[in-house]
PDB file of C-alpha atoms in Angstrom:
ATOM      1  CA  MET A   1       0.000   0.000   0.000  1.00 49.00           C
ATOM      2  CA  GLU A   2       2.840   2.359   0.842  1.00 49.00           C
ATOM      3  CA  GLY A   3       4.399   2.008  -2.615  1.00 51.00           C
ATOM      4  CA  ARG A   4       1.054   2.762  -4.270  1.00 49.00           C
ATOM      5  CA  GLN A   5       0.813   6.133  -2.514  1.00 52.00           C
ATOM      6  CA  ASP A   6       4.146   7.136  -4.063  1.00 52.00           C
ATOM      7  CA  VAL A   7       2.951   6.149  -7.544  1.00 48.00           C
ATOM      8  CA  LEU A   8      -0.283   8.214  -7.501  1.00 48.00           C
ATOM      9  CA  PRO A   9       1.339  11.642  -7.114  1.00 51.00           C
ATOM     10  CA  LYS A  10       3.863  10.753  -9.832  1.00 52.00           C
ATOM     11  CA  LYS A  11       1.036   9.719 -12.190  1.00 47.00           C
ATOM     12  CA  ARG A  12      -0.787  12.972 -11.500  1.00 48.00           C
ATOM     13  CA  GLU A  13       2.344  14.982 -12.150  1.00 50.00           C
ATOM     14  CA  ARG A  14       2.958  13.123 -15.447  1.00 45.00           C
ATOM     15  CA  ARG A  15      -0.676  13.718 -16.457  1.00 45.00           C
ATOM     16  CA  LYS A  16      -0.430  17.426 -15.638  1.00 45.00           C
ATOM     17  CA  ALA A  17       2.918  17.721 -17.375  1.00 42.00           C
ATOM     18  CA  SER A  18       1.485  16.050 -20.471  1.00 40.00           C
ATOM     19  CA  VAL A  19      -1.595  18.322 -20.570  1.00 44.00           C
ATOM     20  CA  ILE A  20      -0.048  21.735 -19.828  1.00 46.00           C
ATOM     21  CA  PRO A  21       2.139  22.005 -22.977  1.00 40.00           C
ATOM     22  CA  PHE A  22      -0.931  21.431 -25.156  1.00 45.00           C
ATOM     23  CA  LEU A  23      -2.876  24.279 -23.602  1.00 54.00           C
ATOM     24  CA  LYS A  24      -2.602  27.016 -26.135  1.00 65.00           C
ATOM     25  CA  LYS A  25      -2.328  30.534 -24.906  1.00 74.00           C
ATOM     26  CA  PRO A  26      -5.216  32.560 -26.325  1.00 81.00           C
ATOM     27  CA  LYS A  27      -4.614  35.507 -28.570  1.00 82.00           C
ATOM     28  CA  LYS A  28      -4.197  38.797 -26.722  1.00 82.00           C
ATOM     29  CA  PRO A  29      -7.275  40.993 -27.193  1.00 80.00           C
ATOM     30  CA  ARG A  30      -6.411  44.168 -29.090  1.00 79.00           C
ATOM     31  CA  GLU A  31      -7.748  46.485 -26.398  1.00 76.00           C
ATOM     32  CA  LEU A  32      -5.513  44.978 -23.670  1.00 78.00           C
ATOM     33  CA  SER A  33      -1.949  45.937 -22.952  1.00 81.00           C
ATOM     34  CA  GLU A  34       0.597  43.114 -22.856  1.00 85.00           C
ATOM     35  CA  GLU A  35       0.947  43.700 -19.108  1.00 84.00           C
ATOM     36  CA  HIS A  36      -2.800  43.308 -18.475  1.00 83.00           C
ATOM     37  CA  PHE A  37      -2.941  40.230 -20.705  1.00 87.00           C
ATOM     38  CA  GLU A  38      -0.107  38.559 -18.808  1.00 87.00           C
ATOM     39  CA  GLU A  39      -1.772  39.462 -15.508  1.00 86.00           C
ATOM     40  CA  ILE A  40      -5.006  37.795 -16.616  1.00 88.00           C
ATOM     41  CA  VAL A  41      -3.231  34.648 -17.833  1.00 89.00           C
ATOM     42  CA  ASN A  42      -1.168  34.412 -14.639  1.00 88.00           C
ATOM     43  CA  SER A  43      -4.256  34.835 -12.473  1.00 87.00           C
ATOM     44  CA  PHE A  44      -5.934  31.994 -14.379  1.00 90.00           C
ATOM     45  CA  TYR A  45      -3.063  29.641 -13.553  1.00 89.00           C
ATOM     46  CA  ILE A  46      -3.161  30.691  -9.898  1.00 88.00           C
ATOM     47  CA  ILE A  47      -6.906  30.029  -9.673  1.00 89.00           C
ATOM     48  CA  ASP A  48      -6.553  26.714 -11.535  1.00 91.00           C
ATOM     49  CA  THR A  49      -5.379  24.912  -8.394  1.00 89.00           C
ATOM     50  CA  ASN A  50      -5.580  21.390  -9.836  1.00 90.00           C
ATOM     51  CA  GLN A  51      -3.735  22.596 -12.968  1.00 88.00           C
ATOM     52  CA  ASP A  52      -6.063  20.899 -15.433  1.00 91.00           C
ATOM     53  CA  GLY A  53      -6.236  23.961 -17.690  1.00 90.00           C
ATOM     54  CA  ARG A  54      -9.798  24.898 -16.824  1.00 92.00           C
ATOM     55  CA  LEU A  55     -11.633  26.439 -13.908  1.00 93.00           C
ATOM     56  CA  SER A  56     -14.342  24.659 -11.987  1.00 93.00           C
ATOM     57  CA  ARG A  57     -17.043  26.393  -9.962  1.00 90.00           C
ATOM     58  CA  LYS A  58     -15.216  25.403  -6.777  1.00 89.00           C
ATOM     59  CA  GLU A  59     -11.948  26.930  -7.970  1.00 90.00           C
ATOM     60  CA  LEU A  60     -13.750  30.130  -8.940  1.00 86.00           C
ATOM     61  CA  ASN A  61     -15.596  30.290  -5.632  1.00 84.00           C
ATOM     62  CA  ASP A  62     -12.403  29.592  -3.648  1.00 85.00           C
ATOM     63  CA  ALA A  63     -10.550  32.330  -5.556  1.00 84.00           C
ATOM     64  CA  ALA A  64     -13.314  34.824  -4.812  1.00 80.00           C
ATOM     65  CA  PHE A  65     -13.002  34.133  -1.079  1.00 75.00           C
ATOM     66  CA  VAL A  66      -9.190  34.414  -1.199  1.00 74.00           C
ATOM     67  CA  VAL A  67      -9.425  37.938  -2.626  1.00 70.00           C
ATOM     68  CA  GLY A  68     -11.948  38.953   0.020  1.00 71.00           C
ATOM     69  CA  MET A  69     -15.155  38.635  -1.958  1.00 77.00           C
ATOM     70  CA  ASN A  70     -18.170  36.869  -0.571  1.00 78.00           C
ATOM     71  CA  PRO A  71     -20.330  36.230  -3.636  1.00 81.00           C
ATOM     72  CA  THR A  72     -23.804  34.867  -3.282  1.00 84.00           C
ATOM     73  CA  PRO A  73     -24.704  31.714  -5.195  1.00 85.00           C
ATOM     74  CA  LYS A  74     -26.751  33.934  -7.526  1.00 89.00           C
ATOM     75  CA  GLU A  75     -23.716  36.167  -8.235  1.00 86.00           C
ATOM     76  CA  ILE A  76     -21.536  33.125  -8.927  1.00 84.00           C
ATOM     77  CA  GLN A  77     -24.228  31.768 -11.275  1.00 87.00           C
ATOM     78  CA  GLU A  78     -24.485  35.084 -13.145  1.00 88.00           C
ATOM     79  CA  TRP A  79     -20.716  35.290 -13.558  1.00 86.00           C
ATOM     80  CA  TRP A  80     -20.555  31.644 -14.534  1.00 89.00           C
ATOM     81  CA  SER A  81     -23.223  31.977 -17.229  1.00 89.00           C
ATOM     82  CA  ARG A  82     -21.279  34.863 -18.802  1.00 88.00           C
ATOM     83  CA  ALA A  83     -17.920  33.097 -18.548  1.00 90.00           C
ATOM     84  CA  ASP A  84     -18.745  29.513 -19.553  1.00 93.00           C
ATOM     85  CA  MET A  85     -19.441  30.444 -23.149  1.00 92.00           C
ATOM     86  CA  ASP A  86     -19.386  26.916 -24.554  1.00 93.00           C
ATOM     87  CA  GLY A  87     -21.554  25.519 -21.735  1.00 92.00           C
ATOM     88  CA  ASP A  88     -19.200  22.645 -20.883  1.00 93.00           C
ATOM     89  CA  GLY A  89     -19.337  23.325 -17.143  1.00 92.00           C
ATOM     90  CA  PHE A  90     -15.802  24.743 -16.971  1.00 94.00           C
ATOM     91  CA  ILE A  91     -14.110  28.016 -17.821  1.00 93.00           C
ATOM     92  CA  SER A  92     -11.243  27.655 -20.254  1.00 92.00           C
ATOM     93  CA  LEU A  93      -8.309  30.033 -20.375  1.00 92.00           C
ATOM     94  CA  GLU A  94      -9.722  31.568 -23.552  1.00 91.00           C
ATOM     95  CA  GLU A  95     -13.131  32.147 -21.928  1.00 92.00           C
ATOM     96  CA  TYR A  96     -11.455  33.578 -18.824  1.00 91.00           C
ATOM     97  CA  VAL A  97      -9.390  36.008 -20.902  1.00 91.00           C
ATOM     98  CA  LYS A  98     -12.500  37.204 -22.764  1.00 88.00           C
ATOM     99  CA  VAL A  99     -14.418  37.899 -19.551  1.00 87.00           C
ATOM    100  CA  MET A 100     -11.517  39.432 -17.648  1.00 86.00           C
ATOM    101  CA  SER A 101     -10.440  41.656 -20.539  1.00 83.00           C
ATOM    102  CA  THR A 102     -13.774  43.469 -20.304  1.00 77.00           C
ATOM    103  CA  ASN A 103     -12.952  44.179 -16.642  1.00 71.00           C
ATOM    104  CA  PHE A 104      -9.617  45.750 -17.569  1.00 68.00           C
ATOM    105  CA  VAL A 105     -11.199  47.816 -20.329  1.00 55.00           C
ATOM    106  CA  SER A 106     -13.836  49.130 -17.905  1.00 52.00           C
ATOM    107  CA  ILE A 107     -11.098  49.885 -15.362  1.00 54.00           C
ATOM    108  CA  ASP A 108      -9.228  51.890 -18.026  1.00 56.00           C
ATOM    109  CA  ILE A 109     -12.415  53.774 -18.876  1.00 60.00           C
ATOM    110  CA  GLU A 110     -12.872  54.551 -15.169  1.00 65.00           C
ATOM    111  CA  LYS A 111      -9.288  55.862 -14.978  1.00 68.00           C
ATOM    112  CA  GLU A 112      -9.941  58.131 -17.943  1.00 69.00           C
ATOM    113  CA  ARG A 113     -13.134  59.378 -16.312  1.00 73.00           C
ATOM    114  CA  MET A 114     -11.229  60.177 -13.108  1.00 76.00           C
ATOM    115  CA  LYS A 115      -8.495  61.987 -15.068  1.00 77.00           C
ATOM    116  CA  ALA A 116     -11.147  64.089 -16.789  1.00 78.00           C
ATOM    117  CA  ALA A 117     -12.798  64.895 -13.457  1.00 78.00           C
ATOM    118  CA  PHE A 118      -9.429  65.858 -11.968  1.00 81.00           C
ATOM    119  CA  SER A 119      -8.716  68.135 -14.937  1.00 81.00           C
ATOM    120  CA  LEU A 120     -12.098  69.775 -14.499  1.00 78.00           C
ATOM    121  CA  LEU A 121     -11.234  70.682 -10.902  1.00 81.00           C
ATOM    122  CA  ASP A 122      -7.613  71.628 -11.624  1.00 85.00           C
ATOM    123  CA  ARG A 123      -8.513  74.848 -13.396  1.00 85.00           C
ATOM    124  CA  ASP A 124      -4.970  76.210 -13.712  1.00 89.00           C
ATOM    125  CA  ASN A 125      -3.591  72.799 -14.823  1.00 87.00           C
ATOM    126  CA  ASP A 126      -0.767  72.776 -12.270  1.00 92.00           C
ATOM    127  CA  GLY A 127      -1.444  69.197 -11.134  1.00 90.00           C
ATOM    128  CA  ARG A 128      -2.971  70.365  -7.868  1.00 91.00           C
ATOM    129  CA  ILE A 129      -6.512  71.122  -6.826  1.00 90.00           C
ATOM    130  CA  THR A 130      -6.568  73.990  -4.374  1.00 91.00           C
ATOM    131  CA  ARG A 131      -9.311  74.505  -1.836  1.00 91.00           C
ATOM    132  CA  SER A 132     -10.678  77.419  -3.884  1.00 90.00           C
ATOM    133  CA  GLU A 133     -10.714  75.379  -7.116  1.00 88.00           C
ATOM    134  CA  PHE A 134     -12.476  72.565  -5.285  1.00 86.00           C
ATOM    135  CA  ARG A 135     -14.969  74.959  -3.734  1.00 86.00           C
ATOM    136  CA  ALA A 136     -15.741  76.667  -7.054  1.00 85.00           C
ATOM    137  CA  VAL A 137     -16.658  73.411  -8.774  1.00 80.00           C
ATOM    138  CA  MET A 138     -18.454  71.818  -5.842  1.00 80.00           C
ATOM    139  CA  MET A 139     -20.640  74.841  -5.195  1.00 80.00           C
ATOM    140  CA  TYR A 140     -21.390  75.661  -8.844  1.00 76.00           C
ATOM    141  CA  ASN A 141     -25.176  75.365  -9.325  1.00 69.00           C
ATOM    142  CA  ASN A 142     -25.493  73.361  -6.121  1.00 72.00           C
ATOM    143  CA  ASN A 143     -27.609  75.047  -3.465  1.00 73.00           C
ATOM    144  CA  GLU A 144     -27.142  72.169  -1.028  1.00 78.00           C
ATOM    145  CA  MET A 145     -23.357  72.590  -0.803  1.00 80.00           C
ATOM    146  CA  THR A 146     -22.226  75.136   1.735  1.00 87.00           C
ATOM    147  CA  GLU A 147     -18.667  76.384   2.112  1.00 88.00           C
ATOM    148  CA  LYS A 148     -18.496  74.479   5.382  1.00 91.00           C
ATOM    149  CA  LYS A 149     -19.550  71.183   3.735  1.00 88.00           C
ATOM    150  CA  VAL A 150     -17.080  71.700   0.887  1.00 87.00           C
ATOM    151  CA  ASP A 151     -14.259  72.484   3.335  1.00 89.00           C
ATOM    152  CA  GLU A 152     -15.066  69.361   5.361  1.00 89.00           C
ATOM    153  CA  LEU A 153     -15.038  67.298   2.195  1.00 85.00           C
ATOM    154  CA  PHE A 154     -11.751  68.848   1.078  1.00 88.00           C
ATOM    155  CA  ASP A 155     -10.161  68.205   4.484  1.00 89.00           C
ATOM    156  CA  GLU A 156     -11.283  64.593   4.394  1.00 85.00           C
ATOM    157  CA  VAL A 157      -9.691  64.058   0.981  1.00 85.00           C
ATOM    158  CA  ASP A 158      -6.554  66.034   1.930  1.00 86.00           C
ATOM    159  CA  SER A 159      -5.673  63.512   4.633  1.00 79.00           C
ATOM    160  CA  LYS A 160      -1.981  64.531   4.619  1.00 85.00           C
ATOM    161  CA  ARG A 161      -2.940  68.191   5.220  1.00 89.00           C
ATOM    162  CA  LYS A 162      -0.931  69.506   2.264  1.00 91.00           C
ATOM    163  CA  GLY A 163      -3.445  72.235   1.492  1.00 92.00           C
ATOM    164  CA  TYR A 164      -4.087  70.876  -1.985  1.00 92.00           C
ATOM    165  CA  LEU A 165      -5.165  67.640  -3.651  1.00 89.00           C
ATOM    166  CA  ASP A 166      -2.912  65.894  -6.107  1.00 88.00           C
ATOM    167  CA  TYR A 167      -4.070  63.219  -8.515  1.00 84.00           C
ATOM    168  CA  GLU A 168      -3.181  60.420  -6.084  1.00 81.00           C
ATOM    169  CA  ASP A 169      -5.289  61.980  -3.313  1.00 81.00           C
ATOM    170  CA  PHE A 170      -8.103  62.413  -5.782  1.00 79.00           C
ATOM    171  CA  ILE A 171      -8.239  58.861  -7.143  1.00 75.00           C
ATOM    172  CA  GLU A 172      -7.783  57.263  -3.727  1.00 75.00           C
ATOM    173  CA  SER A 173     -10.670  59.221  -2.272  1.00 74.00           C
ATOM    174  CA  HIS A 174     -13.916  57.296  -2.004  1.00 65.00           C
ATOM    175  CA  ILE A 175     -15.725  60.619  -1.806  1.00 62.00           C
ATOM    176  CA  CYS A 176     -14.472  61.889  -5.142  1.00 60.00           C
ATOM    177  CA  SER A 177     -15.196  58.597  -6.853  1.00 57.00           C
ATOM    178  CA  ALA A 178     -18.732  58.745  -5.481  1.00 56.00           C
ATOM    179  CA  ILE A 179     -19.239  62.325  -6.633  1.00 57.00           C
ATOM    180  CA  PHE A 180     -17.657  61.917 -10.047  1.00 57.00           C
TER     181      PHE A 180
END
């Protein structure tokens, strides 16, 4: 019995080694940078814990918990129905890349939106949003915003008390992302 236990892991390793070289890497989507594409492919291999070249529901669910998500069964089902395009009950690397590339594209769109919002506030284009620039935009045609509310908001975003907001302050602020 003891000898048999040594043989099983070796058989599994040979099986995995024989399958992995035949997994073709999907074509990089045009809209993705090489860096984002490699990140997606690498994350697939990390999630694919049994290294069979496809993701099971369990692997997907386990990965979600590892990154701090707590998806409901309904959310997993919705994601699964979008990702398992051929309906075989698994997510291939190609299917994974297609689904994840849309996430990166939407993230890039969000970054562009935040850059545009920052530029709108940074009226003199010096890379800094002063309190007065912030106040002017926040109070424009907004009767509910008082100077006190705007100053409190500015102080919350300017956590390092620099007296201005730079792009990093701006994009890291949950308040600004909620407003813009």
